[in-house]
Amino acid sequence: MAAEVAVVNLNTGVIALAASIAIAGTAFAAAMAEKAIGIAGIGAMSEKESLFGKALILTVIPETLVIFGLVVAILIIGMAG
Amino acid sequence: MLRPTEMAKVSVLCSKKQLEPVIRELYRHKALHILEKSAEGMDIGKPLQNAPQLSEIILKIRSIASYLDIDLSQQPPRLKEGDTDFYNLGKTCRELSEVLTIKLKEKEALEGEKERISAELQKLRMIERLGLDISFFSEYKKIDFLVGTFKGPLPAIKKESALKVVDIDRETKLIAVFFRKEKKAEVESLFKSLLFSQIDVPRPNGLKLATLIEKVQSQFTLLESKIAQISSFLEKTKKEYQDFILFNEHFLKREIERADAPLKFASTKNITLIQGFVPKKQVPRLRDGLMKRTDGNILLREEKISHHDPVPTEMRNPALWQPYEFFLHLYTIPKNYELDPSFFMFWTFPLFFGYMLGDVGYGLVLLMLFMYLKKTMPEGKAIFSVLTYSAIISIAFGFLFGEFFGFEPYHIISRLHDHTVLFGNNIHLVLFYALIMGAIHINLSLIIGFINLLHHHGFAAAFKERLSWILLEIGLVLGLAGPGWGIPSLVGWALFAFSIIPIYMAEGIFGLIEIPGLFSNMLSYARLMAVGLASVGLAVVINELVAGLTAGGSILGWIMAIIVFAFGHALNIALGVIGPFLHSLRLHYVEFFKRFYEGGGVPYEPFGS
């Protein structure tokens, strides 16, 4: 009985870990991309302020990465049943 | 409504003699968006004859306004415009400006003098505090003296010196020291490190100190009254001339705009050609007006608009969705022939925002905040209108999700119905609806793109570039949904394969690469769930903290709980505005606009507006 519980917990743990890796990896990637874009965007805006709208949009584009990560994480957790 | 105002390109040909009345008439109509010097082989026109004179007067007027501290940005008074005599106006302004220059110079000099006298007076008052007769400070043969203030303890001064020290405040002391002339350097070095500031004692010339102070004081009073006199003169002049200045500045600005207008026209020695765009509906009225003004001595022709013409865009939307034009100004405004997306954003922007925020409590707080801001900050009216509407939709979704400041008293579609089971079935439902919204939104953008292309490039292009994508989607859905290799499934896959051909024809290899892109764009709408989940997750954490603090039942616990509740939710509301706002906007700019919106339009700025 005790062994069974331990097995279930290990599975759940691995699934949770997998889900967290999906989130962490994509969040890190999104952050790196946004950093570079943000810097360039500020640079462009200092030259021409009307670029604000475009810079803003460019900055949030990589956020899709982490959203996909979240979707994947939810799917992984779904495997836990 | 869905399209910007339809424009007509017009050319007006007139002789030099007719130029001024033509400009006046164009200015009155406020309809012509001038196309700057469009004809090749012609020079640009010269400003009207009175332009330099007008510029000179307006310069004088502006300098008078700055002398009198008149704010030129305020609304000018409504005075009657008669036939202005520019010669007299110029003369009045020149004279007024001269008087003011003299008065201001005088005032400046008096103020300098006042400052000097005030310093002198202060010095004498200091000396008065020493309580020594001023005749002590005469010139001696062998003795010198030093008067001044210092900070810190009194330094050790040789016995043969005489001194008097008075405390000014807690730190500062006033001192007068008398010593032998040869000791001067020594005494000075003693005070060096004590922030010593020396006071020059004036020669009394046989007067008593009190008399001296009185004399300087009366000088000071006299100066003050002189300055007050000039100030009141300036004040009176300002009152008298404010309306005159405001009116004429405004009036001349418009006159100058008219006088400089020929710089934008093409012209030869005797003829001027004016080209520009006019809203189609206003062409007959403009033609009639011009004909009447010039007794029919001009030629006005409507030209064909080519694809290269920078036709200006005048968005015209009813008040309800006009605020959404703000987002287009932020990004890029539509070309004249494009559909104006404001109408679509009016429906989808608040929907997405509300779906993400979805909390009755947060929605109510934001609704009140934005309504208040809308009233107090008229310059941000558009954005706050959008946000007010978005807050209302948030409240609606809040009821649907059953969320009140993160508490969930009932569950219809709960996003997070129990924090211990983080991902209940319902989160999948919220994700599913988000993706459905994405699919609808993207197909809507394909349809709008289809209509735009149909309007501008014909059916073939519209089919290849947009309709093919819709067919591709239908094919895929049928193919996947059909049972096994049944007829609907086969038809579906055939449609899928067929639709790839026009996609390849229209966009080449990039079109094929873009096929998965279409679906990843739809997946991007998963953020509607994700951002909302983050927001409600934070709210639940705050509520857990509050519950923990109040569990003990102590008063301190309750106070802490109230603080945590207020600050926590305030922070989460702030995040809850920024996140949904940016993501909703992004879904429009990136996913939605990508398939139909070109942008890069020129704003319509009619001459005279």
PDB file of C-alpha atoms in Angstrom, chain A residues 50-54 56-58 60-68 70-71 73-75 77-78, chain B residues 330-332 423 427-428 431 520-521 523-524 526-527 529-531 533 582-583 585-586 589-591:
ATOM      1  CA  SER A  50       5.677  58.227 -32.791  1.00  0.00           C
ATOM      2  CA  LEU A  51       7.136  54.720 -32.966  1.00  0.00           C
ATOM      3  CA  PHE A  52       5.758  54.022 -29.486  1.00  0.00           C
ATOM      4  CA  GLY A  53       2.827  51.975 -30.771  1.00  0.00           C
ATOM      5  CA  LYS A  54       5.011  49.817 -32.959  1.00  0.00           C
ATOM      6  CA  LEU A  56       5.053  48.297 -27.813  1.00  0.00           C
ATOM      7  CA  ILE A  57       3.717  45.675 -30.166  1.00  0.00           C
ATOM      8  CA  LEU A  58       7.150  44.352 -31.046  1.00  0.00           C
ATOM      9  CA  VAL A  60       4.935  41.805 -26.610  1.00  0.00           C
ATOM     10  CA  ILE A  61       5.379  39.566 -29.657  1.00  0.00           C
ATOM     11  CA  PRO A  62       7.696  37.023 -27.968  1.00  0.00           C
ATOM     12  CA  GLU A  63       5.208  36.617 -25.138  1.00  0.00           C
ATOM     13  CA  THR A  64       3.527  34.085 -27.401  1.00  0.00           C
ATOM     14  CA  LEU A  65       6.406  31.761 -26.515  1.00  0.00           C
ATOM     15  CA  VAL A  66       5.485  31.585 -22.874  1.00  0.00           C
ATOM     16  CA  ILE A  67       1.799  31.264 -23.718  1.00  0.00           C
ATOM     17  CA  PHE A  68       2.616  28.205 -25.789  1.00  0.00           C
ATOM     18  CA  LEU A  70       1.658  27.352 -20.621  1.00  0.00           C
ATOM     19  CA  VAL A  71      -0.563  25.480 -23.066  1.00  0.00           C
ATOM     20  CA  ALA A  73       2.192  22.660 -19.390  1.00  0.00           C
ATOM     21  CA  ILE A  74      -1.579  22.358 -19.114  1.00  0.00           C
ATOM     22  CA  LEU A  75      -1.556  19.480 -21.589  1.00  0.00           C
ATOM     23  CA  ILE A  77      -0.751  18.203 -16.352  1.00  0.00           C
ATOM     24  CA  GLY A  78      -3.801  16.847 -18.137  1.00  0.00           C
TER      25      GLY A  78
ATOM     26  CA  LEU B 330      -1.033  54.921 -32.050  1.00  0.00           C
ATOM     27  CA  TYR B 331      -0.176  52.341 -34.698  1.00  0.00           C
ATOM     28  CA  THR B 332      -0.839  53.695 -38.169  1.00  0.00           C
ATOM     29  CA  PHE B 423      -6.352  22.871 -13.071  1.00  0.00           C
ATOM     30  CA  ILE B 427      -9.699  25.842 -17.165  1.00  0.00           C
ATOM     31  CA  HIS B 428      -9.758  23.700 -20.265  1.00  0.00           C
ATOM     32  CA  LEU B 431      -8.928  27.769 -22.950  1.00  0.00           C
ATOM     33  CA  SER B 520      -0.097  29.238 -34.242  1.00  0.00           C
ATOM     34  CA  ASN B 521      -1.784  32.627 -34.544  1.00  0.00           C
ATOM     35  CA  LEU B 523      -3.130  29.331 -30.497  1.00  0.00           C
ATOM     36  CA  SER B 524      -1.853  32.759 -29.581  1.00  0.00           C
ATOM     37  CA  ALA B 526      -4.587  31.067 -25.498  1.00  0.00           C
ATOM     38  CA  ARG B 527      -3.278  34.188 -23.794  1.00  0.00           C
ATOM     39  CA  MET B 529      -6.926  32.233 -20.728  1.00  0.00           C
ATOM     40  CA  ALA B 530      -3.330  32.576 -19.537  1.00  0.00           C
ATOM     41  CA  VAL B 531      -3.359  36.255 -18.592  1.00  0.00           C
ATOM     42  CA  LEU B 533      -5.430  32.784 -14.967  1.00  0.00           C
ATOM     43  CA  LEU B 582      -1.514  45.177 -23.827  1.00  0.00           C
ATOM     44  CA  HIS B 583      -2.469  41.642 -24.773  1.00  0.00           C
ATOM     45  CA  LEU B 585      -4.146  45.327 -28.180  1.00  0.00           C
ATOM     46  CA  ARG B 586      -1.474  42.965 -29.370  1.00  0.00           C
ATOM     47  CA  TYR B 589      -2.263  44.629 -33.995  1.00  0.00           C
ATOM     48  CA  VAL B 590      -0.467  41.364 -34.692  1.00  0.00           C
ATOM     49  CA  GLU B 591      -2.979  38.582 -35.261  1.00  0.00           C
TER      50      GLU B 591
END
